[in-house]
PDB file of C-alpha atoms in Angstrom:
ATOM      1  CA  MET J 286     -28.622  44.833 113.178  1.00 34.00           C
ATOM      2  CA  ILE J 287     -29.397  41.025 114.861  1.00 33.00           C
ATOM      3  CA  THR J 288     -27.296  38.378 112.702  1.00 37.00           C
ATOM      4  CA  ARG J 289     -28.858  34.928 111.453  1.00 35.00           C
ATOM      5  CA  ARG J 290     -27.036  33.122 114.219  1.00 42.00           C
ATOM      6  CA  ILE J 291     -28.720  35.362 117.256  1.00 40.00           C
ATOM      7  CA  ALA J 292     -31.742  34.998 115.461  1.00 37.00           C
ATOM      8  CA  TYR J 293     -32.117  31.293 115.004  1.00 37.00           C
ATOM      9  CA  ARG J 294     -30.939  30.826 118.569  1.00 45.00           C
ATOM     10  CA  GLY J 295     -33.691  33.196 119.786  1.00 43.00           C
ATOM     11  CA  VAL J 296     -36.362  31.345 117.596  1.00 36.00           C
ATOM     12  CA  ALA J 297     -34.876  27.628 118.808  1.00 44.00           C
ATOM     13  CA  VAL J 298     -34.841  29.019 122.575  1.00 43.00           C
ATOM     14  CA  LEU J 299     -38.951  29.503 122.015  1.00 39.00           C
ATOM     15  CA  LEU J 300     -39.711  26.371 120.431  1.00 41.00           C
ATOM     16  CA  VAL J 301     -37.642  23.941 123.167  1.00 42.00           C
ATOM     17  CA  ALA J 302     -39.435  26.704 125.788  1.00 45.00           C
ATOM     18  CA  SER J 303     -43.281  26.431 124.057  1.00 42.00           C
ATOM     19  CA  THR J 304     -42.487  22.177 123.909  1.00 42.00           C
ATOM     20  CA  THR J 305     -40.533  21.373 127.157  1.00 41.00           C
ATOM     21  CA  LEU J 306     -41.245  24.323 129.556  1.00 37.00           C
ATOM     22  CA  PRO J 307     -44.346  24.533 131.959  1.00 35.00           C
ATOM     23  CA  ALA J 308     -47.548  25.783 130.408  1.00 33.00           C
ATOM     24  CA  ALA J 309     -47.869  29.578 129.901  1.00 31.00           C
ATOM     25  CA  GLY J 310     -48.937  31.577 133.169  1.00 31.00           C
ATOM     26  CA  THR J 311     -45.839  29.357 135.145  1.00 31.00           C
ATOM     27  CA  ALA J 312     -42.975  31.442 135.919  1.00 32.00           C
ATOM     28  CA  ALA J 313     -40.241  30.264 134.224  1.00 32.00           C
ATOM     29  CA  ALA J 314     -38.123  31.289 137.091  1.00 32.00           C
ATOM     30  CA  THR J 315     -40.041  29.428 139.937  1.00 33.00           C
ATOM     31  CA  ALA J 316     -40.773  26.252 137.850  1.00 34.00           C
ATOM     32  CA  PRO J 317     -39.012  22.812 139.708  1.00 35.00           C
ATOM     33  CA  ALA J 318     -36.674  20.863 137.159  1.00 36.00           C
ATOM     34  CA  VAL J 319     -38.393  17.943 135.593  1.00 35.00           C
ATOM     35  CA  PRO J 320     -36.562  15.294 137.340  1.00 37.00           C
ATOM     36  CA  VAL J 321     -35.389  12.472 134.814  1.00 35.00           C
ATOM     37  CA  THR J 322     -33.639   9.562 137.214  1.00 35.00           C
ATOM     38  CA  GLY J 323     -32.376   6.811 136.419  1.00 36.00           C
ATOM     39  CA  THR J 324     -35.082   4.408 136.816  1.00 36.00           C
ATOM     40  CA  ALA J 325     -36.832   6.895 134.464  1.00 36.00           C
ATOM     41  CA  GLU J 326     -34.348   6.526 131.991  1.00 37.00           C
ATOM     42  CA  ALA J 327     -33.900   2.991 131.691  1.00 38.00           C
ATOM     43  CA  ALA J 328     -37.420   2.544 131.301  1.00 40.00           C
ATOM     44  CA  ALA J 329     -37.525   5.084 127.880  1.00 42.00           C
ATOM     45  CA  PRO J 330     -38.345   3.143 124.802  1.00 43.00           C
ATOM     46  CA  PRO J 331     -35.082   1.207 123.278  1.00 46.00           C
ATOM     47  CA  ALA J 332     -32.739   3.075 121.162  1.00 44.00           C
ATOM     48  CA  THR J 333     -33.231   3.030 117.403  1.00 45.00           C
ATOM     49  CA  ALA J 334     -30.718   2.401 115.119  1.00 47.00           C
ATOM     50  CA  PRO J 335     -29.161   5.516 113.591  1.00 48.00           C
ATOM     51  CA  SER J 336     -29.406   6.138 110.042  1.00 49.00           C
ATOM     52  CA  ALA J 337     -26.758   4.622 107.083  1.00 54.00           C
ATOM     53  CA  THR J 338     -26.098   8.177 106.182  1.00 61.00           C
ATOM     54  CA  PRO J 339     -23.677  10.193 108.864  1.00 62.00           C
ATOM     55  CA  VAL J 340     -24.920  12.761 110.402  1.00 64.00           C
ATOM     56  CA  PRO J 341     -22.264  15.717 110.824  1.00 71.00           C
ATOM     57  CA  PRO J 342     -21.578  16.902 114.519  1.00 76.00           C
ATOM     58  CA  THR J 343     -24.324  19.714 115.336  1.00 73.00           C
ATOM     59  CA  PRO J 344     -22.318  22.879 115.675  1.00 75.00           C
ATOM     60  CA  GLU J 345     -21.778  23.939 119.691  1.00 75.00           C
ATOM     61  CA  SER J 346     -23.380  27.249 119.378  1.00 70.00           C
ATOM     62  CA  ASP J 347     -26.954  25.688 117.931  1.00 77.00           C
ATOM     63  CA  LEU J 348     -27.296  23.364 121.085  1.00 81.00           C
ATOM     64  CA  VAL J 349     -30.356  24.451 123.435  1.00 76.00           C
ATOM     65  CA  PRO J 350     -30.524  22.890 127.329  1.00 81.00           C
ATOM     66  CA  GLY J 351     -32.199  19.216 126.602  1.00 81.00           C
ATOM     67  CA  VAL J 352     -34.414  19.535 129.656  1.00 79.00           C
ATOM     68  CA  PRO J 353     -36.105  22.787 131.740  1.00 73.00           C
ATOM     69  CA  PRO J 354     -33.396  23.826 133.655  1.00 64.00           C
ATOM     70  CA  GLY J 355     -34.118  24.267 137.528  1.00 63.00           C
ATOM     71  CA  PRO J 356     -35.663  27.269 139.406  1.00 62.00           C
ATOM     72  CA  GLY J 357     -32.357  29.077 139.934  1.00 55.00           C
ATOM     73  CA  GLN J 358     -31.437  28.749 136.256  1.00 56.00           C
ATOM     74  CA  PRO J 359     -33.833  29.863 133.623  1.00 53.00           C
ATOM     75  CA  TRP J 360     -32.898  30.028 130.167  1.00 49.00           C
ATOM     76  CA  GLN J 361     -29.899  31.626 129.918  1.00 53.00           C
ATOM     77  CA  ILE J 362     -26.895  31.096 127.122  1.00 52.00           C
ATOM     78  CA  ASP J 363     -24.566  33.453 129.245  1.00 65.00           C
ATOM     79  CA  THR J 364     -23.764  35.620 132.465  1.00 65.00           C
ATOM     80  CA  PRO J 365     -22.384  38.832 132.270  1.00 71.00           C
ATOM     81  CA  ASP J 366     -18.556  39.205 133.708  1.00 80.00           C
ATOM     82  CA  GLN J 367     -16.550  42.517 134.633  1.00 79.00           C
ATOM     83  CA  MET J 368     -14.503  43.369 131.543  1.00 79.00           C
ATOM     84  CA  LEU J 369     -12.654  46.289 132.988  1.00 83.00           C
ATOM     85  CA  PRO J 370     -10.818  46.607 136.527  1.00 89.00           C
ATOM     86  CA  PRO J 371     -13.101  47.126 139.090  1.00 91.00           C
ATOM     87  CA  LYS J 372     -12.517  50.107 141.895  1.00 90.00           C
ATOM     88  CA  VAL J 373     -11.019  48.596 144.621  1.00 92.00           C
ATOM     89  CA  TYR J 374     -11.293  49.516 148.053  1.00 93.00           C
ATOM     90  CA  THR J 375     -10.895  47.879 151.142  1.00 93.00           C
ATOM     91  CA  PRO J 376     -14.282  46.467 152.579  1.00 92.00           C
ATOM     92  CA  SER J 377     -15.940  46.903 155.742  1.00 93.00           C
ATOM     93  CA  ALA J 378     -15.788  44.185 158.254  1.00 92.00           C
ATOM     94  CA  ARG J 379     -19.601  44.659 158.238  1.00 93.00           C
ATOM     95  CA  GLU J 380     -19.270  44.043 154.717  1.00 92.00           C
ATOM     96  CA  ASP J 381     -17.403  41.164 154.683  1.00 90.00           C
ATOM     97  CA  ALA J 382     -19.406  39.381 157.595  1.00 93.00           C
ATOM     98  CA  VAL J 383     -21.987  38.891 154.824  1.00 93.00           C
ATOM     99  CA  GLU J 384     -22.103  35.824 152.758  1.00 94.00           C
ATOM    100  CA  PRO J 385     -23.190  35.934 149.137  1.00 95.00           C
ATOM    101  CA  ARG J 386     -26.917  33.943 148.761  1.00 93.00           C
ATOM    102  CA  ASP J 387     -26.827  30.492 148.390  1.00 93.00           C
ATOM    103  CA  ALA J 388     -27.816  29.168 145.035  1.00 91.00           C
ATOM    104  CA  ALA J 389     -31.134  27.684 144.183  1.00 89.00           C
ATOM    105  CA  PRO J 390     -31.713  24.260 144.187  1.00 88.00           C
ATOM    106  CA  GLY J 391     -31.217  22.874 140.507  1.00 87.00           C
ATOM    107  CA  THR J 392     -28.892  25.859 139.858  1.00 88.00           C
ATOM    108  CA  TYR J 393     -25.721  23.507 138.936  1.00 90.00           C
ATOM    109  CA  ASP J 394     -27.922  20.073 137.549  1.00 91.00           C
ATOM    110  CA  LEU J 395     -25.507  18.543 134.741  1.00 94.00           C
ATOM    111  CA  ILE J 396     -28.032  19.985 132.096  1.00 93.00           C
ATOM    112  CA  GLU J 397     -26.624  18.073 128.732  1.00 94.00           C
ATOM    113  CA  TYR J 398     -26.607  20.696 125.615  1.00 93.00           C
ATOM    114  CA  VAL J 399     -28.067  19.023 122.883  1.00 94.00           C
ATOM    115  CA  PRO J 400     -29.746  19.407 119.139  1.00 93.00           C
ATOM    116  CA  LEU J 401     -33.000  21.496 119.018  1.00 92.00           C
ATOM    117  CA  ALA J 402     -35.062  18.515 117.042  1.00 92.00           C
ATOM    118  CA  ASP J 403     -33.730  16.029 119.852  1.00 93.00           C
ATOM    119  CA  ALA J 404     -35.339  18.170 122.668  1.00 91.00           C
ATOM    120  CA  VAL J 405     -38.290  18.677 120.980  1.00 91.00           C
ATOM    121  CA  ALA J 406     -38.816  15.227 120.164  1.00 93.00           C
ATOM    122  CA  LYS J 407     -37.439  13.684 123.738  1.00 93.00           C
ATOM    123  CA  VAL J 408     -35.734  11.011 121.966  1.00 94.00           C
ATOM    124  CA  SER J 409     -34.401   8.217 123.773  1.00 95.00           C
ATOM    125  CA  CYS J 410     -31.267   7.803 122.183  1.00 96.00           C
ATOM    126  CA  SER J 411     -29.831  10.049 119.502  1.00 96.00           C
ATOM    127  CA  LYS J 412     -28.564   9.542 116.196  1.00 95.00           C
ATOM    128  CA  GLN J 413     -26.300  12.718 115.833  1.00 95.00           C
ATOM    129  CA  ALA J 414     -22.754  12.806 116.378  1.00 95.00           C
ATOM    130  CA  GLY J 415     -22.027  15.715 119.139  1.00 94.00           C
ATOM    131  CA  PRO J 416     -19.663  18.332 119.119  1.00 92.00           C
ATOM    132  CA  TYR J 417     -17.154  16.129 121.105  1.00 94.00           C
ATOM    133  CA  GLN J 418     -17.585  12.943 119.746  1.00 96.00           C
ATOM    134  CA  ARG J 419     -14.527  12.032 119.069  1.00 95.00           C
ATOM    135  CA  GLN J 420     -13.182  13.138 122.112  1.00 95.00           C
ATOM    136  CA  VAL J 421     -15.993  10.858 124.290  1.00 97.00           C
ATOM    137  CA  GLU J 422     -15.277   7.845 121.678  1.00 97.00           C
ATOM    138  CA  ARG J 423     -11.831   8.063 122.641  1.00 97.00           C
ATOM    139  CA  TRP J 424     -12.351   8.533 126.341  1.00 97.00           C
ATOM    140  CA  LEU J 425     -15.230   5.495 125.964  1.00 98.00           C
ATOM    141  CA  LYS J 426     -12.490   3.330 124.018  1.00 97.00           C
ATOM    142  CA  LEU J 427     -14.998   3.252 121.476  1.00 97.00           C
ATOM    143  CA  LYS J 428     -13.971   3.393 117.193  1.00 96.00           C
ATOM    144  CA  VAL J 429     -12.950   7.032 117.065  1.00 96.00           C
ATOM    145  CA  ASP J 430     -14.287   7.943 113.614  1.00 96.00           C
ATOM    146  CA  GLY J 431     -16.806  11.181 115.069  1.00 95.00           C
ATOM    147  CA  LYS J 432     -19.478   9.637 113.724  1.00 95.00           C
ATOM    148  CA  GLN J 433     -22.893   8.486 116.155  1.00 96.00           C
ATOM    149  CA  SER J 434     -23.734   4.636 115.837  1.00 96.00           C
ATOM    150  CA  THR J 435     -25.978   2.567 118.008  1.00 96.00           C
ATOM    151  CA  LYS J 436     -23.040   1.279 120.176  1.00 97.00           C
ATOM    152  CA  ASP J 437     -21.598   4.816 120.805  1.00 97.00           C
ATOM    153  CA  CYS J 438     -25.165   6.117 121.878  1.00 97.00           C
ATOM    154  CA  LYS J 439     -25.840   3.095 124.363  1.00 97.00           C
ATOM    155  CA  ALA J 440     -22.357   3.754 125.555  1.00 98.00           C
ATOM    156  CA  ILE J 441     -22.429   7.609 125.959  1.00 98.00           C
ATOM    157  CA  ARG J 442     -25.899   7.355 127.760  1.00 98.00           C
ATOM    158  CA  ALA J 443     -24.428   4.427 130.380  1.00 98.00           C
ATOM    159  CA  PHE J 444     -22.190   6.722 131.243  1.00 98.00           C
ATOM    160  CA  GLN J 445     -24.744   9.888 131.337  1.00 98.00           C
ATOM    161  CA  LEU J 446     -26.940   7.845 133.688  1.00 98.00           C
ATOM    162  CA  LYS J 447     -24.123   6.757 136.010  1.00 98.00           C
ATOM    163  CA  HIS J 448     -23.105  10.568 136.549  1.00 97.00           C
ATOM    164  CA  LYS J 449     -26.696  12.058 136.304  1.00 96.00           C
ATOM    165  CA  ILE J 450     -26.651  14.064 133.000  1.00 97.00           C
ATOM    166  CA  LYS J 451     -29.704  14.576 131.843  1.00 95.00           C
ATOM    167  CA  PRO J 452     -31.237  14.101 129.328  1.00 95.00           C
ATOM    168  CA  ALA J 453     -29.488  10.644 129.045  1.00 97.00           C
ATOM    169  CA  ILE J 454     -29.594  10.679 125.282  1.00 97.00           C
ATOM    170  CA  GLY J 455     -26.144   9.337 123.992  1.00 97.00           C
ATOM    171  CA  PHE J 456     -25.175  12.587 122.941  1.00 97.00           C
ATOM    172  CA  ALA J 457     -21.698  13.842 122.919  1.00 96.00           C
ATOM    173  CA  GLY J 458     -21.934  17.368 124.480  1.00 95.00           C
ATOM    174  CA  PRO J 459     -19.844  20.029 126.464  1.00 93.00           C
ATOM    175  CA  VAL J 460     -21.461  18.609 129.738  1.00 95.00           C
ATOM    176  CA  THR J 461     -20.806  14.805 128.715  1.00 97.00           C
ATOM    177  CA  TRP J 462     -17.068  15.688 127.901  1.00 96.00           C
ATOM    178  CA  SER J 463     -16.386  18.595 130.724  1.00 96.00           C
ATOM    179  CA  THR J 464     -17.817  15.588 133.364  1.00 97.00           C
ATOM    180  CA  MET J 465     -15.224  13.257 131.704  1.00 97.00           C
ATOM    181  CA  MET J 466     -12.156  15.966 132.104  1.00 97.00           C
ATOM    182  CA  LEU J 467     -13.303  16.007 135.844  1.00 97.00           C
ATOM    183  CA  ILE J 468     -13.142  12.231 135.760  1.00 97.00           C
ATOM    184  CA  SER J 469      -9.762  11.873 134.087  1.00 96.00           C
ATOM    185  CA  ALA J 470      -7.805  14.504 136.530  1.00 97.00           C
ATOM    186  CA  GLY J 471      -8.885  12.965 139.875  1.00 95.00           C
ATOM    187  CA  LYS J 472      -6.763  13.396 142.744  1.00 92.00           C
ATOM    188  CA  ASN J 473      -3.539  14.596 140.197  1.00 95.00           C
ATOM    189  CA  PRO J 474      -4.705  17.273 137.600  1.00 97.00           C
ATOM    190  CA  ASN J 475      -0.895  18.237 136.942  1.00 97.00           C
ATOM    191  CA  ALA J 476       0.136  14.562 135.673  1.00 96.00           C
ATOM    192  CA  ALA J 477       1.181  16.213 132.356  1.00 96.00           C
ATOM    193  CA  LYS J 478       3.267  19.074 134.423  1.00 96.00           C
ATOM    194  CA  LYS J 479       1.487  22.435 132.078  1.00 97.00           C
ATOM    195  CA  CYS J 480       1.049  24.144 135.497  1.00 98.00           C
ATOM    196  CA  PRO J 481       4.594  25.512 136.781  1.00 97.00           C
ATOM    197  CA  VAL J 482       5.403  23.346 140.193  1.00 97.00           C
ATOM    198  CA  LYS J 483       6.744  26.506 142.865  1.00 97.00           C
ATOM    199  CA  SER J 484       6.875  26.347 146.848  1.00 97.00           C
ATOM    200  CA  TYR J 485       4.605  28.666 146.909  1.00 97.00           C
ATOM    201  CA  ARG J 486       0.039  28.758 145.943  1.00 97.00           C
ATOM    202  CA  VAL J 487      -0.098  28.671 142.410  1.00 98.00           C
ATOM    203  CA  ALA J 488      -3.769  28.611 141.296  1.00 98.00           C
ATOM    204  CA  CYS J 489      -3.621  26.772 137.996  1.00 98.00           C
ATOM    205  CA  VAL J 490      -6.422  27.373 135.524  1.00 98.00           C
ATOM    206  CA  ASP J 491      -5.962  25.096 132.398  1.00 98.00           C
ATOM    207  CA  LEU J 492      -8.407  25.906 129.254  1.00 97.00           C
ATOM    208  CA  ASP J 493      -7.985  22.513 127.646  1.00 96.00           C
ATOM    209  CA  ARG J 494      -9.635  20.982 129.822  1.00 96.00           C
ATOM    210  CA  GLN J 495     -11.704  23.758 131.924  1.00 96.00           C
ATOM    211  CA  LEU J 496     -10.555  23.115 134.936  1.00 98.00           C
ATOM    212  CA  THR J 497      -9.201  24.754 138.111  1.00 98.00           C
ATOM    213  CA  TRP J 498      -7.234  23.894 141.176  1.00 98.00           C
ATOM    214  CA  VAL J 499      -4.787  25.263 143.287  1.00 98.00           C
ATOM    215  CA  GLN J 500      -1.211  23.197 144.504  1.00 98.00           C
ATOM    216  CA  LYS J 501       1.655  24.241 146.668  1.00 97.00           C
ATOM    217  CA  GLY J 502       4.606  22.478 145.380  1.00 96.00           C
ATOM    218  CA  THR J 503       3.311  19.062 144.039  1.00 95.00           C
ATOM    219  CA  LYS J 504       0.661  19.015 146.773  1.00 97.00           C
ATOM    220  CA  VAL J 505      -3.275  19.859 145.771  1.00 97.00           C
ATOM    221  CA  LEU J 506      -4.819  22.374 148.485  1.00 97.00           C
ATOM    222  CA  PHE J 507      -8.018  22.816 146.113  1.00 97.00           C
ATOM    223  CA  GLY J 508      -9.476  20.872 143.501  1.00 95.00           C
ATOM    224  CA  PRO J 509      -9.774  20.313 140.581  1.00 98.00           C
ATOM    225  CA  VAL J 510     -13.221  21.915 139.744  1.00 98.00           C
ATOM    226  CA  PRO J 511     -14.894  22.231 136.234  1.00 97.00           C
ATOM    227  CA  MET J 512     -15.445  26.225 135.449  1.00 96.00           C
ATOM    228  CA  ARG J 513     -15.924  28.223 132.394  1.00 95.00           C
ATOM    229  CA  SER J 514     -13.170  30.894 130.872  1.00 95.00           C
ATOM    230  CA  GLY J 515     -13.520  33.335 128.557  1.00 92.00           C
ATOM    231  CA  ARG J 516     -15.441  33.146 125.204  1.00 90.00           C
ATOM    232  CA  LYS J 517     -13.976  33.799 121.817  1.00 89.00           C
ATOM    233  CA  GLY J 518     -12.474  37.138 121.355  1.00 89.00           C
ATOM    234  CA  MET J 519     -13.100  37.742 125.411  1.00 90.00           C
ATOM    235  CA  VAL J 520     -10.498  34.765 126.107  1.00 93.00           C
ATOM    236  CA  THR J 521      -9.304  34.542 130.083  1.00 95.00           C
ATOM    237  CA  ARG J 522      -5.780  36.124 129.214  1.00 95.00           C
ATOM    238  CA  LYS J 523      -2.853  33.044 129.470  1.00 97.00           C
ATOM    239  CA  GLY J 524       0.267  33.330 131.554  1.00 97.00           C
ATOM    240  CA  TRP J 525       1.148  34.699 135.417  1.00 98.00           C
ATOM    241  CA  HIS J 526      -0.977  36.820 137.239  1.00 98.00           C
ATOM    242  CA  THR J 527      -1.411  37.855 140.834  1.00 98.00           C
ATOM    243  CA  VAL J 528      -4.352  38.129 142.970  1.00 98.00           C
ATOM    244  CA  TYR J 529      -4.677  41.558 143.352  1.00 97.00           C
ATOM    245  CA  TRP J 530      -8.227  42.473 145.027  1.00 97.00           C
ATOM    246  CA  ARG J 531     -10.538  40.347 146.797  1.00 96.00           C
ATOM    247  CA  HIS J 532     -14.373  41.000 147.145  1.00 96.00           C
ATOM    248  CA  LYS J 533     -16.773  38.695 148.768  1.00 95.00           C
ATOM    249  CA  ASN J 534     -19.999  40.095 147.807  1.00 94.00           C
ATOM    250  CA  HIS J 535     -19.071  41.896 144.490  1.00 94.00           C
ATOM    251  CA  VAL J 536     -21.260  43.386 142.043  1.00 90.00           C
ATOM    252  CA  SER J 537     -20.608  44.146 138.582  1.00 86.00           C
ATOM    253  CA  THR J 538     -20.186  48.006 138.006  1.00 78.00           C
ATOM    254  CA  LEU J 539     -20.448  47.456 134.246  1.00 77.00           C
ATOM    255  CA  TYR J 540     -23.644  45.035 134.568  1.00 77.00           C
ATOM    256  CA  GLY J 541     -25.177  44.700 138.019  1.00 80.00           C
ATOM    257  CA  GLN J 542     -24.742  41.473 138.029  1.00 85.00           C
ATOM    258  CA  PRO J 543     -22.882  39.501 141.656  1.00 90.00           C
ATOM    259  CA  MET J 544     -19.776  37.903 141.381  1.00 93.00           C
ATOM    260  CA  PRO J 545     -19.897  36.357 144.635  1.00 95.00           C
ATOM    261  CA  TYR J 546     -16.175  35.437 146.042  1.00 97.00           C
ATOM    262  CA  ALA J 547     -14.526  37.388 143.531  1.00 96.00           C
ATOM    263  CA  GLN J 548     -10.779  36.985 143.475  1.00 97.00           C
ATOM    264  CA  PHE J 549      -9.302  39.713 140.865  1.00 97.00           C
ATOM    265  CA  PHE J 550      -6.317  38.674 139.403  1.00 97.00           C
ATOM    266  CA  ASP J 551      -5.758  40.291 135.757  1.00 96.00           C
ATOM    267  CA  GLY J 552      -7.786  44.069 135.265  1.00 93.00           C
ATOM    268  CA  GLY J 553     -11.271  43.073 135.432  1.00 92.00           C
ATOM    269  CA  GLN J 554     -10.321  38.961 135.097  1.00 95.00           C
ATOM    270  CA  ALA J 555     -11.480  37.365 138.477  1.00 96.00           C
ATOM    271  CA  PHE J 556     -12.397  33.664 140.214  1.00 97.00           C
ATOM    272  CA  HIS J 557     -16.013  34.293 141.183  1.00 96.00           C
ATOM    273  CA  ALA J 558     -19.268  32.462 141.133  1.00 95.00           C
ATOM    274  CA  VAL J 559     -22.217  32.526 139.130  1.00 93.00           C
ATOM    275  CA  TYR J 560     -25.653  31.628 139.728  1.00 90.00           C
ATOM    276  CA  GLY J 561     -26.265  29.518 136.301  1.00 87.00           C
ATOM    277  CA  SER J 562     -24.525  26.827 134.753  1.00 87.00           C
ATOM    278  CA  ILE J 563     -21.136  27.166 133.869  1.00 90.00           C
ATOM    279  CA  PHE J 564     -21.698  24.521 131.494  1.00 87.00           C
ATOM    280  CA  THR J 565     -22.885  26.736 128.569  1.00 82.00           C
ATOM    281  CA  THR J 566     -21.507  26.767 125.260  1.00 80.00           C
ATOM    282  CA  VAL J 567     -21.184  30.513 125.158  1.00 83.00           C
ATOM    283  CA  GLY J 568     -17.898  31.014 127.467  1.00 87.00           C
ATOM    284  CA  SER J 569     -17.876  33.983 130.012  1.00 90.00           C
ATOM    285  CA  TYR J 570     -16.349  37.556 129.710  1.00 89.00           C
ATOM    286  CA  GLY J 571     -12.992  36.413 130.818  1.00 92.00           C
ATOM    287  CA  CYS J 572     -13.561  35.587 134.066  1.00 94.00           C
ATOM    288  CA  VAL J 573     -13.217  32.137 135.466  1.00 96.00           C
ATOM    289  CA  ASN J 574     -16.816  30.991 136.302  1.00 95.00           C
ATOM    290  CA  LEU J 575     -17.081  28.515 139.179  1.00 97.00           C
ATOM    291  CA  LYS J 576     -20.159  27.048 141.166  1.00 96.00           C
ATOM    292  CA  LEU J 577     -21.249  28.637 144.262  1.00 96.00           C
ATOM    293  CA  ALA J 578     -19.709  26.097 146.710  1.00 97.00           C
ATOM    294  CA  ASP J 579     -16.310  25.691 145.146  1.00 98.00           C
ATOM    295  CA  ALA J 580     -15.985  29.395 144.948  1.00 98.00           C
ATOM    296  CA  ARG J 581     -16.488  29.523 148.538  1.00 97.00           C
ATOM    297  CA  LYS J 582     -14.041  26.956 148.956  1.00 98.00           C
ATOM    298  CA  LEU J 583     -11.423  28.943 146.991  1.00 98.00           C
ATOM    299  CA  TRP J 584     -12.243  32.064 148.753  1.00 98.00           C
ATOM    300  CA  GLY J 585     -10.496  30.097 152.005  1.00 96.00           C
ATOM    301  CA  VAL J 586      -7.973  29.176 149.823  1.00 97.00           C
ATOM    302  CA  LEU J 587      -6.254  31.988 148.006  1.00 97.00           C
ATOM    303  CA  LYS J 588      -5.102  35.089 149.594  1.00 97.00           C
ATOM    304  CA  LYS J 589      -4.615  38.543 147.935  1.00 97.00           C
ATOM    305  CA  GLY J 590      -0.727  37.920 146.080  1.00 97.00           C
ATOM    306  CA  ASP J 591      -1.345  34.591 145.286  1.00 98.00           C
ATOM    307  CA  HIS J 592       0.270  33.523 141.629  1.00 98.00           C
ATOM    308  CA  VAL J 593      -2.462  32.427 138.821  1.00 98.00           C
ATOM    309  CA  TYR J 594      -0.908  31.007 135.898  1.00 98.00           C
ATOM    310  CA  VAL J 595      -3.309  30.198 132.841  1.00 98.00           C
ATOM    311  CA  TRP J 596      -2.558  27.789 129.695  1.00 98.00           C
ATOM    312  CA  GLY J 597      -4.366  26.380 126.677  1.00 96.00           C
ATOM    313  CA  ARG J 598      -6.888  27.040 124.808  1.00 93.00           C
ATOM    314  CA  ARG J 599     -11.320  26.935 125.646  1.00 92.00           C
ATOM    315  CA  PRO J 600     -12.654  24.411 122.996  1.00 84.00           C
ATOM    316  CA  GLY J 601     -14.257  27.100 120.422  1.00 75.00           C
ATOM    317  CA  THR J 602     -11.992  29.562 120.513  1.00 71.00           C
TER     318      THR J 602
END
């Protein structure tokens, strides 16, 4: 039986697709991403003042991509992972010599998730409060009240333009928040000392900020980089784990989906790349999803037997 939420999301995607995607007959998988440059955004119509009546934040689960994704990022809301432990074996030298295919251009563009009405109308400045309104207000040193204002929208929009987040309409969504978390982490992601400092390598997985990095002592060997952890009901398991199997060209035996540079650390949960956005509003099936370039670099840092430490909680779980 189809739930109301699933039905709503299906209708929402169809409506946005019919409004913003290329004309019928053009394959979505090969359609180029719609460019939204800083110049074009700057030339957009002036922002309109929000209504006097506060609009409650739109639930993150009801948001849709604000612009058509690139050729490597179709209208997906999730990428299946490996829920059960994989069959462990020793890959041949010939197999390991093959590098996973590259991601298509535009796959990892910073495409914000916005309300359906804003995506359809292509507004220049959103009147709606985003699911990360308070966090974004706090980060930008604005009045923290969780309500969208003209001042809020202009400040958020300026940040989005600077960091090439599309569409830059001042909506406080997950991509804007994630970008702020990455900037805040800087070169010292463990400033709060939530990841244990050890004499050996530790892969730190911060569910609160959706960031991961590798450290040895106080030295950061990799990252921090953005990631996507498990969804509600399939959360990435917290605590200490160990990298027990690495498979560069792994394909999920459950779903037939590629899991490039997979490094398993707890049952079927692994670090691995996905050929799609890691900023989706729905989490993974428990794996730590990464951009391909980040997963490839992490592959050269971690080894079998290295330790992984997971803490916090993914927003919405």
